[in-house]
mmCIF file of C-alpha atoms and ligand atoms in Angstrom:
data_model
loop_
_atom_site.group_PDB
_atom_site.id
_atom_site.type_symbol
_atom_site.label_atom_id
_atom_site.label_comp_id
_atom_site.label_asym_id
_atom_site.label_seq_id
_atom_site.Cartn_x
_atom_site.Cartn_y
_atom_site.Cartn_z
ATOM 1 C CA UNK A 38 74.157 101.887 64.380
ATOM 2 C CA UNK A 39 77.844 103.213 64.563
ATOM 3 C CA UNK A 40 79.568 102.119 61.229
ATOM 4 C CA UNK A 41 82.768 101.015 61.134
ATOM 5 C CA UNK A 42 84.294 104.105 60.456
ATOM 6 C CA UNK A 43 82.499 105.550 63.444
ATOM 7 C CA UNK A 44 84.201 102.460 65.515
ATOM 8 C CA UNK A 45 88.118 102.996 63.847
ATOM 9 C CA UNK A 46 87.715 107.238 64.346
ATOM 10 C CA UNK A 47 86.712 105.830 68.249
ATOM 11 C CA UNK A 48 89.434 103.849 68.733
ATOM 12 C CA UNK A 49 91.817 106.424 67.155
ATOM 13 C CA UNK A 50 90.648 109.356 69.699
ATOM 14 C CA UNK A 51 91.049 106.912 72.595
ATOM 15 C CA UNK A 52 94.437 105.548 71.769
ATOM 16 C CA UNK A 53 95.146 109.778 71.321
ATOM 17 C CA UNK A 54 94.652 110.727 74.512
ATOM 18 C CA UNK A 55 96.163 107.663 76.086
ATOM 19 C CA UNK A 56 99.692 108.237 77.674
ATOM 20 C CA UNK A 57 102.097 106.130 76.164
ATOM 21 C CA UNK A 58 103.875 104.229 79.587
ATOM 22 C CA UNK A 59 104.419 100.458 81.832
ATOM 23 C CA UNK A 60 100.957 100.834 82.600
ATOM 24 C CA UNK A 61 98.409 101.506 79.413
ATOM 25 C CA UNK A 62 100.713 99.440 77.371
ATOM 26 C CA UNK A 63 98.227 96.413 77.177
ATOM 27 C CA UNK A 64 95.660 98.233 76.958
ATOM 28 C CA UNK A 65 97.023 100.024 73.956
ATOM 29 C CA UNK A 66 97.921 97.107 72.627
ATOM 30 C CA UNK A 67 94.562 95.596 72.337
ATOM 31 C CA UNK A 68 93.248 98.834 71.376
ATOM 32 C CA UNK A 69 95.776 98.239 68.308
ATOM 33 C CA UNK A 70 94.005 94.755 67.606
ATOM 34 C CA UNK A 71 90.954 96.268 67.551
ATOM 35 C CA UNK A 72 91.999 99.047 64.878
ATOM 36 C CA UNK A 73 93.588 96.518 63.237
ATOM 37 C CA UNK A 74 90.430 94.228 62.650
ATOM 38 C CA UNK A 75 88.056 97.405 62.138
ATOM 39 C CA UNK A 76 90.775 98.096 59.574
ATOM 40 C CA UNK A 77 90.619 94.547 58.083
ATOM 41 C CA UNK A 78 86.906 95.059 58.000
ATOM 42 C CA UNK A 79 86.721 97.616 55.504
ATOM 43 C CA UNK A 80 89.167 96.165 53.340
ATOM 44 C CA UNK A 81 87.168 93.378 52.944
ATOM 45 C CA UNK A 82 83.794 95.288 52.851
ATOM 46 C CA UNK A 83 80.260 92.473 53.392
ATOM 47 C CA UNK A 84 77.665 93.569 51.287
ATOM 48 C CA UNK A 85 75.716 94.411 55.018
ATOM 49 C CA UNK A 86 79.211 95.842 56.747
ATOM 50 C CA UNK A 87 82.329 97.555 56.156
ATOM 51 C CA UNK A 88 80.498 100.786 56.964
ATOM 52 C CA UNK A 89 78.172 101.865 54.517
ATOM 53 C CA UNK A 90 79.028 104.717 52.466
ATOM 54 C CA UNK A 91 78.969 107.115 55.550
ATOM 55 C CA UNK A 92 80.805 110.275 55.293
ATOM 56 C CA UNK A 93 81.442 109.981 51.468
ATOM 57 C CA UNK A 94 78.833 112.029 50.146
ATOM 58 C CA UNK A 95 79.647 115.646 51.451
ATOM 59 C CA UNK A 96 77.802 119.405 50.571
ATOM 60 C CA UNK A 97 78.644 120.271 46.978
ATOM 61 C CA UNK A 98 80.217 124.418 47.442
ATOM 62 C CA UNK A 99 81.841 126.116 45.008
ATOM 63 C CA UNK A 100 81.381 126.319 40.994
ATOM 64 C CA UNK A 101 83.906 123.629 40.957
ATOM 65 C CA UNK A 102 85.516 120.599 42.182
ATOM 66 C CA UNK A 103 88.720 119.011 42.569
ATOM 67 C CA UNK A 104 88.988 114.926 44.073
ATOM 68 C CA UNK A 105 92.311 113.505 44.848
ATOM 69 C CA UNK A 106 93.368 109.887 44.530
ATOM 70 C CA UNK A 107 95.648 108.277 44.720
ATOM 71 C CA UNK A 108 97.523 105.048 46.754
ATOM 72 C CA UNK A 109 97.016 105.236 51.017
ATOM 73 C CA UNK A 110 100.203 107.617 52.290
ATOM 74 C CA UNK A 111 101.416 109.521 48.939
ATOM 75 C CA UNK A 112 100.378 112.455 50.742
ATOM 76 C CA UNK A 113 96.201 114.054 49.916
ATOM 77 C CA UNK A 114 95.322 115.022 53.200
ATOM 78 C CA UNK A 115 99.528 117.072 53.774
ATOM 79 C CA UNK A 116 98.515 118.394 50.293
ATOM 80 C CA UNK A 117 94.198 119.048 51.197
ATOM 81 C CA UNK A 118 95.696 121.204 54.654
ATOM 82 C CA UNK A 119 98.143 122.791 52.307
ATOM 83 C CA UNK A 120 96.233 124.425 49.578
ATOM 84 C CA UNK A 121 93.187 125.301 51.843
ATOM 85 C CA UNK A 122 93.825 125.706 55.680
ATOM 86 C CA UNK A 123 91.302 122.932 56.304
ATOM 87 C CA UNK A 124 92.508 120.010 58.701
ATOM 88 C CA UNK A 125 92.331 116.710 56.973
ATOM 89 C CA UNK A 126 94.652 114.293 59.597
ATOM 90 C CA UNK A 127 97.945 113.164 58.296
ATOM 91 C CA UNK A 128 99.559 110.266 59.975
ATOM 92 C CA UNK A 129 102.636 107.760 58.538
ATOM 93 C CA UNK A 130 100.126 104.829 58.437
ATOM 94 C CA UNK A 131 98.570 103.513 55.440
ATOM 95 C CA UNK A 132 94.159 104.647 55.384
ATOM 96 C CA UNK A 133 94.392 107.589 58.041
ATOM 97 C CA UNK A 134 91.230 109.371 55.722
ATOM 98 C CA UNK A 135 88.679 107.256 56.140
ATOM 99 C CA UNK A 136 86.116 109.512 54.030
ATOM 100 C CA UNK A 137 85.412 111.919 51.540
ATOM 101 C CA UNK A 138 86.749 115.237 53.231
ATOM 102 C CA UNK A 139 86.084 119.028 52.157
ATOM 103 C CA UNK A 140 87.805 122.005 52.212
ATOM 104 C CA UNK A 141 87.364 125.086 49.925
ATOM 105 C CA UNK A 142 90.556 127.607 48.165
ATOM 106 C CA UNK A 143 89.710 130.753 46.680
ATOM 107 C CA UNK A 144 91.470 131.656 43.521
ATOM 108 C CA UNK A 145 91.290 134.318 41.031
ATOM 109 C CA UNK A 146 87.231 134.582 42.569
ATOM 110 C CA UNK A 147 86.448 131.761 42.346
ATOM 111 C CA UNK A 148 85.100 129.715 44.963
ATOM 112 C CA UNK A 149 86.651 125.653 44.345
ATOM 113 C CA UNK A 150 85.517 122.493 46.101
ATOM 114 C CA UNK A 151 88.677 120.568 46.745
ATOM 115 C CA UNK A 152 87.939 116.798 48.448
ATOM 116 C CA UNK A 153 90.397 114.714 50.581
ATOM 117 C CA UNK A 154 89.836 110.762 49.534
ATOM 118 C CA UNK A 155 90.758 107.584 51.033
ATOM 119 C CA UNK A 156 93.649 105.746 49.482
ATOM 120 C CA UNK A 157 92.892 103.841 47.183
ATOM 121 C CA UNK A 158 94.489 101.093 46.214
ATOM 122 C CA UNK A 159 94.626 97.742 43.254
ATOM 123 C CA UNK A 160 91.722 95.958 43.021
ATOM 124 C CA UNK A 161 89.652 99.741 44.067
ATOM 125 C CA UNK A 162 87.734 99.401 40.970
ATOM 126 C CA UNK A 163 85.746 95.576 42.008
ATOM 127 C CA UNK A 164 85.065 96.963 45.718
ATOM 128 C CA UNK A 165 88.078 96.335 47.202
ATOM 129 C CA UNK A 166 88.729 98.726 50.358
ATOM 130 C CA UNK A 167 86.484 101.942 50.263
ATOM 131 C CA UNK A 168 87.587 101.831 46.280
ATOM 132 C CA UNK A 169 84.205 102.016 44.932
ATOM 133 C CA UNK A 170 82.835 105.406 46.810
ATOM 134 C CA UNK A 171 85.624 106.854 46.652
ATOM 135 C CA UNK A 172 85.654 105.958 43.036
ATOM 136 C CA UNK A 173 82.203 107.041 43.041
ATOM 137 C CA UNK A 174 83.000 110.574 44.211
ATOM 138 C CA UNK A 175 85.918 111.307 41.744
ATOM 139 C CA UNK A 176 83.557 110.758 39.656
ATOM 140 C CA UNK A 177 81.499 113.681 40.424
ATOM 141 C CA UNK A 178 84.500 115.933 39.829
ATOM 142 C CA UNK A 179 85.297 118.516 38.043
ATOM 143 C CA UNK A 180 89.282 117.910 37.330
ATOM 144 C CA UNK A 181 91.230 115.373 39.555
ATOM 145 C CA UNK A 182 94.283 114.940 41.202
ATOM 146 C CA UNK A 183 96.216 111.578 40.868
ATOM 147 C CA UNK A 184 98.456 112.441 43.448
ATOM 148 C CA UNK A 185 101.591 109.974 43.134
ATOM 149 C CA UNK A 186 104.871 109.682 46.008
ATOM 150 C CA UNK A 187 108.337 109.878 43.592
ATOM 151 C CA UNK A 188 109.498 107.686 46.086
ATOM 152 C CA UNK A 189 108.378 105.339 44.631
ATOM 153 C CA UNK A 190 107.698 103.280 41.236
ATOM 154 C CA UNK A 191 105.760 105.224 38.094
ATOM 155 C CA UNK A 192 104.289 101.720 37.411
ATOM 156 C CA UNK A 193 101.969 102.725 40.324
ATOM 157 C CA UNK A 194 100.279 105.521 38.053
ATOM 158 C CA UNK A 195 99.838 102.622 35.922
ATOM 159 C CA UNK A 196 97.532 100.795 38.354
ATOM 160 C CA UNK A 197 95.626 104.472 39.302
ATOM 161 C CA UNK A 198 94.692 104.188 35.974
ATOM 162 C CA UNK A 199 93.327 101.218 35.057
ATOM 163 C CA UNK A 200 91.080 101.553 38.372
ATOM 164 C CA UNK A 201 89.741 104.554 37.280
ATOM 165 C CA UNK A 202 88.962 103.905 33.235
ATOM 166 C CA UNK A 203 85.932 102.077 33.963
ATOM 167 C CA UNK A 204 84.469 105.301 35.098
ATOM 168 C CA UNK A 205 85.019 106.130 30.828
ATOM 169 C CA UNK A 206 83.667 103.536 29.677
ATOM 170 C CA UNK A 207 80.423 103.494 32.543
ATOM 171 C CA UNK A 208 77.283 103.062 30.477
ATOM 172 C CA UNK A 209 73.794 103.942 32.438
ATOM 173 C CA UNK A 210 70.655 100.776 31.574
ATOM 174 C CA UNK A 211 68.121 101.748 34.184
ATOM 175 C CA UNK A 212 69.084 103.995 36.893
ATOM 176 C CA UNK A 213 66.989 105.872 39.753
ATOM 177 C CA UNK A 214 66.729 109.394 39.275
ATOM 178 C CA UNK A 215 66.363 112.347 41.390
ATOM 179 C CA UNK A 216 65.786 115.762 40.671
ATOM 180 C CA UNK A 217 66.341 118.036 42.647
ATOM 181 C CA UNK A 218 65.792 121.381 40.861
ATOM 182 C CA UNK A 219 63.315 122.594 38.195
ATOM 183 C CA UNK A 220 64.945 120.295 35.681
ATOM 184 C CA UNK A 221 63.986 120.758 31.885
ATOM 185 C CA UNK A 222 63.815 117.373 29.374
ATOM 186 C CA UNK A 223 67.013 119.088 28.045
ATOM 187 C CA UNK A 224 68.556 119.192 31.317
ATOM 188 C CA UNK A 225 67.574 115.714 31.927
ATOM 189 C CA UNK A 226 69.839 115.487 29.049
ATOM 190 C CA UNK A 227 72.338 117.413 29.587
ATOM 191 C CA UNK A 228 73.566 115.279 32.716
ATOM 192 C CA UNK A 229 72.713 111.584 31.289
ATOM 193 C CA UNK A 230 74.945 112.889 28.029
ATOM 194 C CA UNK A 231 77.941 114.415 30.422
ATOM 195 C CA UNK A 232 77.216 111.235 32.437
ATOM 196 C CA UNK A 233 77.836 108.394 30.341
ATOM 197 C CA UNK A 234 81.067 110.479 28.908
ATOM 198 C CA UNK A 235 82.627 110.622 31.990
ATOM 199 C CA UNK A 236 85.459 112.595 30.896
ATOM 200 C CA UNK A 237 87.132 114.276 33.523
ATOM 201 C CA UNK A 238 90.182 115.742 33.095
ATOM 202 C CA UNK A 239 93.320 114.938 35.647
ATOM 203 C CA UNK A 240 96.566 116.518 36.729
ATOM 204 C CA UNK A 241 99.527 114.156 38.497
ATOM 205 C CA UNK A 242 100.210 115.824 41.750
ATOM 206 C CA UNK A 243 104.391 113.794 42.063
ATOM 207 C CA UNK A 244 104.704 114.955 45.709
ATOM 208 C CA UNK A 245 107.439 113.932 47.939
ATOM 209 C CA UNK A 246 109.968 115.844 45.794
ATOM 210 C CA UNK A 247 112.100 116.831 48.521
ATOM 211 C CA UNK A 248 113.526 113.586 48.796
ATOM 212 C CA UNK A 249 115.219 113.534 45.907
ATOM 213 C CA UNK A 250 117.788 114.897 43.364
ATOM 214 C CA UNK A 251 117.753 117.599 40.861
ATOM 215 C CA UNK A 252 118.757 115.111 38.381
ATOM 216 C CA UNK A 253 115.250 112.838 39.172
ATOM 217 C CA UNK A 254 113.765 116.293 39.877
ATOM 218 C CA UNK A 255 113.931 117.530 35.601
ATOM 219 C CA UNK A 256 113.116 113.494 34.447
ATOM 220 C CA UNK A 257 109.410 114.367 36.319
ATOM 221 C CA UNK A 258 109.268 117.495 34.242
ATOM 222 C CA UNK A 259 109.004 115.220 31.336
ATOM 223 C CA UNK A 260 106.603 113.764 32.400
ATOM 224 C CA UNK A 261 103.177 115.394 30.491
ATOM 225 C CA UNK A 262 100.209 116.363 32.465
ATOM 226 C CA UNK A 263 102.237 116.800 35.529
ATOM 227 C CA UNK A 264 103.487 118.888 38.541
ATOM 228 C CA UNK A 265 106.121 118.099 40.629
ATOM 229 C CA UNK A 266 105.329 119.352 44.807
ATOM 230 C CA UNK A 267 106.250 119.033 47.809
ATOM 231 C CA UNK A 268 103.017 119.598 50.259
ATOM 232 C CA UNK A 269 104.925 119.070 53.381
ATOM 233 C CA UNK A 270 107.187 122.486 52.664
ATOM 234 C CA UNK A 271 104.788 124.098 49.777
ATOM 235 C CA UNK A 272 106.833 123.677 47.276
ATOM 236 C CA UNK A 273 105.636 124.618 43.513
ATOM 237 C CA UNK A 274 101.990 124.265 45.167
ATOM 238 C CA UNK A 275 101.084 127.498 43.235
ATOM 239 C CA UNK A 276 101.995 125.780 39.738
ATOM 240 C CA UNK A 277 99.706 122.645 40.812
ATOM 241 C CA UNK A 278 96.936 125.481 41.406
ATOM 242 C CA UNK A 279 97.930 127.649 37.690
ATOM 243 C CA UNK A 280 97.452 124.421 36.206
ATOM 244 C CA UNK A 281 94.016 123.616 38.616
ATOM 245 C CA UNK A 282 92.975 126.589 36.799
ATOM 246 C CA UNK A 283 93.617 126.195 33.411
ATOM 247 C CA UNK A 284 92.201 122.794 32.715
ATOM 248 C CA UNK A 285 89.122 124.083 34.932
ATOM 249 C CA UNK A 286 88.571 126.352 32.334
ATOM 250 C CA UNK A 287 86.513 128.608 34.153
ATOM 251 C CA UNK A 288 84.661 132.019 32.968
ATOM 252 C CA UNK A 289 84.865 135.424 34.916
ATOM 253 C CA UNK A 290 82.592 137.747 33.940
ATOM 254 C CA UNK A 291 83.325 141.233 35.702
ATOM 255 C CA UNK A 292 79.805 142.969 36.493
ATOM 256 C CA UNK A 293 79.897 146.737 35.210
ATOM 257 C CA UNK A 294 76.614 148.836 36.874
ATOM 258 C CA UNK A 295 75.254 151.354 34.320
ATOM 259 C CA UNK A 296 77.966 154.874 34.113
ATOM 260 C CA UNK A 297 79.735 152.926 37.121
ATOM 261 C CA UNK A 298 83.796 151.259 37.263
ATOM 262 C CA UNK A 299 83.178 147.356 36.509
ATOM 263 C CA UNK A 300 83.788 145.621 40.004
ATOM 264 C CA UNK A 301 87.186 143.904 39.213
ATOM 265 C CA UNK A 302 86.846 141.944 42.909
ATOM 266 C CA UNK A 303 84.045 139.587 43.095
ATOM 267 C CA UNK A 304 83.893 138.336 39.369
ATOM 268 C CA UNK A 305 81.353 136.333 38.701
ATOM 269 C CA UNK A 306 82.296 132.540 37.816
ATOM 270 C CA UNK A 307 81.008 129.833 35.591
ATOM 271 C CA UNK A 308 81.284 126.611 33.992
ATOM 272 C CA UNK A 309 83.246 126.964 30.648
ATOM 273 C CA UNK A 310 79.756 124.815 29.645
ATOM 274 C CA UNK A 311 77.466 127.369 31.125
ATOM 275 C CA UNK A 312 78.151 130.547 29.959
ATOM 276 C CA UNK A 313 75.167 132.871 28.200
ATOM 277 C CA UNK A 314 73.959 135.279 29.700
ATOM 278 C CA UNK A 315 71.501 133.894 30.413
ATOM 279 C CA UNK A 316 73.420 131.209 32.882
ATOM 280 C CA UNK A 317 75.206 134.780 34.759
ATOM 281 C CA UNK A 318 71.763 135.900 35.460
ATOM 282 C CA UNK A 319 70.952 133.238 36.595
ATOM 283 C CA UNK A 320 74.156 133.193 39.174
ATOM 284 C CA UNK A 321 73.035 135.825 40.273
ATOM 285 C CA UNK A 322 69.487 135.683 40.912
ATOM 286 C CA UNK A 323 66.154 133.603 39.289
ATOM 287 C CA UNK A 324 64.003 136.980 39.001
ATOM 288 C CA UNK A 325 67.021 138.737 36.456
ATOM 289 C CA UNK A 326 65.609 136.536 33.284
ATOM 290 C CA UNK A 327 62.406 137.842 33.355
ATOM 291 C CA UNK A 328 63.829 141.441 33.847
ATOM 292 C CA UNK A 329 66.043 141.207 31.439
ATOM 293 C CA UNK A 330 66.143 143.472 27.675
ATOM 294 C CA UNK A 331 69.515 143.794 27.049
ATOM 295 C CA UNK A 332 73.331 143.268 28.280
ATOM 296 C CA UNK A 333 76.410 145.482 27.365
ATOM 297 C CA UNK A 334 79.720 143.574 26.858
ATOM 298 C CA UNK A 335 83.315 144.413 26.300
ATOM 299 C CA UNK A 336 85.719 141.955 26.308
ATOM 300 C CA UNK A 337 87.125 138.756 24.130
ATOM 301 C CA UNK A 338 83.319 137.209 23.890
ATOM 302 C CA UNK A 339 82.382 140.368 21.214
ATOM 303 C CA UNK A 340 83.379 141.531 18.239
ATOM 304 C CA UNK A 341 82.638 145.608 18.447
ATOM 305 C CA UNK A 342 83.549 147.336 21.995
ATOM 306 C CA UNK A 343 81.425 147.209 23.907
ATOM 307 C CA UNK A 344 78.013 144.863 22.130
ATOM 308 C CA UNK A 345 74.565 144.496 22.922
ATOM 309 C CA UNK A 346 73.770 140.753 22.914
ATOM 310 C CA UNK A 347 71.698 139.225 24.531
ATOM 311 C CA UNK A 348 70.632 136.027 26.416
ATOM 312 C CA UNK A 349 72.134 133.346 24.910
ATOM 313 C CA UNK A 350 75.248 135.443 24.136
ATOM 314 C CA UNK A 351 78.236 133.057 24.552
ATOM 315 C CA UNK A 352 80.377 135.221 27.605
ATOM 316 C CA UNK A 353 84.339 134.760 27.493
ATOM 317 C CA UNK A 354 86.721 134.355 30.683
ATOM 318 C CA UNK A 355 87.314 138.262 31.524
ATOM 319 C CA UNK A 356 84.373 139.751 29.931
ATOM 320 C CA UNK A 357 82.754 142.407 31.491
ATOM 321 C CA UNK A 358 78.516 143.301 31.450
ATOM 322 C CA UNK A 359 76.372 145.394 32.102
ATOM 323 C CA UNK A 360 72.626 144.332 32.567
ATOM 324 C CA UNK A 361 69.594 146.441 31.272
ATOM 325 C CA UNK A 362 65.914 145.729 32.495
ATOM 326 C CA UNK A 363 63.221 146.442 30.655
HETATM 327 N N1 LIG B 105 109.103 113.524 52.711
HETATM 328 C C1 LIG B 105 107.446 113.950 52.198
HETATM 329 N N2 LIG B 105 107.103 113.986 53.150
HETATM 330 C C2 LIG B 105 105.426 113.498 53.167
HETATM 331 C C3 LIG B 105 105.598 115.202 52.105
HETATM 332 N N3 LIG B 105 103.863 114.897 52.129
HETATM 333 C C4 LIG B 105 103.280 113.760 52.769
HETATM 334 N N4 LIG B 105 104.078 113.212 53.281
HETATM 335 C C5 LIG B 105 104.494 112.473 54.809
HETATM 336 O O1 LIG B 105 103.732 110.954 54.328
HETATM 337 C C6 LIG B 105 102.804 110.524 55.054
HETATM 338 C C7 LIG B 105 101.406 110.260 54.721
HETATM 339 O O2 LIG B 105 100.927 111.624 54.494
HETATM 340 P P1 LIG B 105 99.052 112.078 54.043
HETATM 341 O O3 LIG B 105 98.940 113.139 54.103
HETATM 342 O O4 LIG B 105 98.432 111.094 55.626
HETATM 343 O O5 LIG B 105 98.648 110.896 53.250
HETATM 344 P P2 LIG B 105 97.206 110.598 52.576
HETATM 345 O O6 LIG B 105 97.730 110.403 51.182
HETATM 346 O O7 LIG B 105 96.566 111.113 52.520
HETATM 347 O O8 LIG B 105 96.867 109.167 53.082
HETATM 348 P P3 LIG B 105 95.713 108.062 53.409
HETATM 349 O O9 LIG B 105 94.655 108.874 53.787
HETATM 350 O O10 LIG B 105 96.451 107.023 54.040
HETATM 351 O O11 LIG B 105 95.687 107.402 51.950
HETATM 352 C C8 LIG B 105 103.111 111.286 55.886
HETATM 353 O O12 LIG B 105 104.225 110.737 57.251
HETATM 354 C C9 LIG B 105 103.956 112.956 55.562
HETATM 355 O O13 LIG B 105 104.493 113.462 56.462
HETATM 356 C C10 LIG B 105 106.286 115.478 50.945
HETATM 357 O O14 LIG B 105 106.263 116.549 50.504
HETATM 358 N N5 LIG B 105 106.857 115.367 51.870
HETATM 359 K K1 LIG B 106 98.442 107.774 55.666
HETATM 360 MG MG1 LIG B 107 94.531 110.654 53.872
#
């Protein structure tokens, strides 16, 4: 059965290809009415209907993911297209985006997944709109861009924070657990601990600065963890990416084959919570650990340059490593 989201997409497609003229105006009017009804359905989902969670789970790629959260029409999809080149529908009406739209940015050699999400409204955490699904996806991200429209009062920021606050207080009393890899008890505990902490860094992307004065812009620069941008014009998105990189706290490791120069073009990128020599080996191929004898490391993680280390040694950003096999 077609979900509400499917039906909406169909109607939107039909409206897009219907020419606007006197003969079609009645038909277009009917389509518009249908669209409005379906969108209302989405906003007040029943237990069975409302389109379910279709399209919310997307395949995860890259070393980290960044979710876009904000009220409708603040410019999330415009930002997505600007950063990734991945087309995500943009329009002046609310709830243009109805599902998760994934895209990718390669920054400093790291593949980072961007997830454009539907707009949330007040009451999202209680299930209003697609709020629950959106927040559920956001919780799986390593960083959140809270996108705000600078033409709207910053009280919006408070409302969104209140909606997201539940994420931090989220506790697991009982859960269905699906394990999709060879997991040890330690891995499981790590996952559950990370879940219950649910601490996710945030950057406020203050969008549409093309529509304000320089004096107003000066004020925006004082907001902590914020980055004023114009998605439409591409203004200051470099700074947003720089801030993203800092918050993600990723570790680039360059491989140096024995007797050769390091390969600076393709770092192995690790998360700072999983950056031991063993994690590095596993990121290349899981059989490497079995043949591992020692590693020779240059860089910030070692006192002596170079230094011989074992599997448990923690690597630092921009380290250079040579693996010696048995
Ligand atoms: N002036 C200005 N308008 C912008 C900017 N970014 C986006 N817009 C406009 O804002 C409107 C909404 O943009 P979208 O990207 O669809 O917003 P969204 O947050 O994805 O909206 P939903 O998917 O409906 O939640 C469109 O008319 C855009 O052209 C910007 O930097 N400056
Ligand atoms: K929109
Ligand atoms: Mg959108």
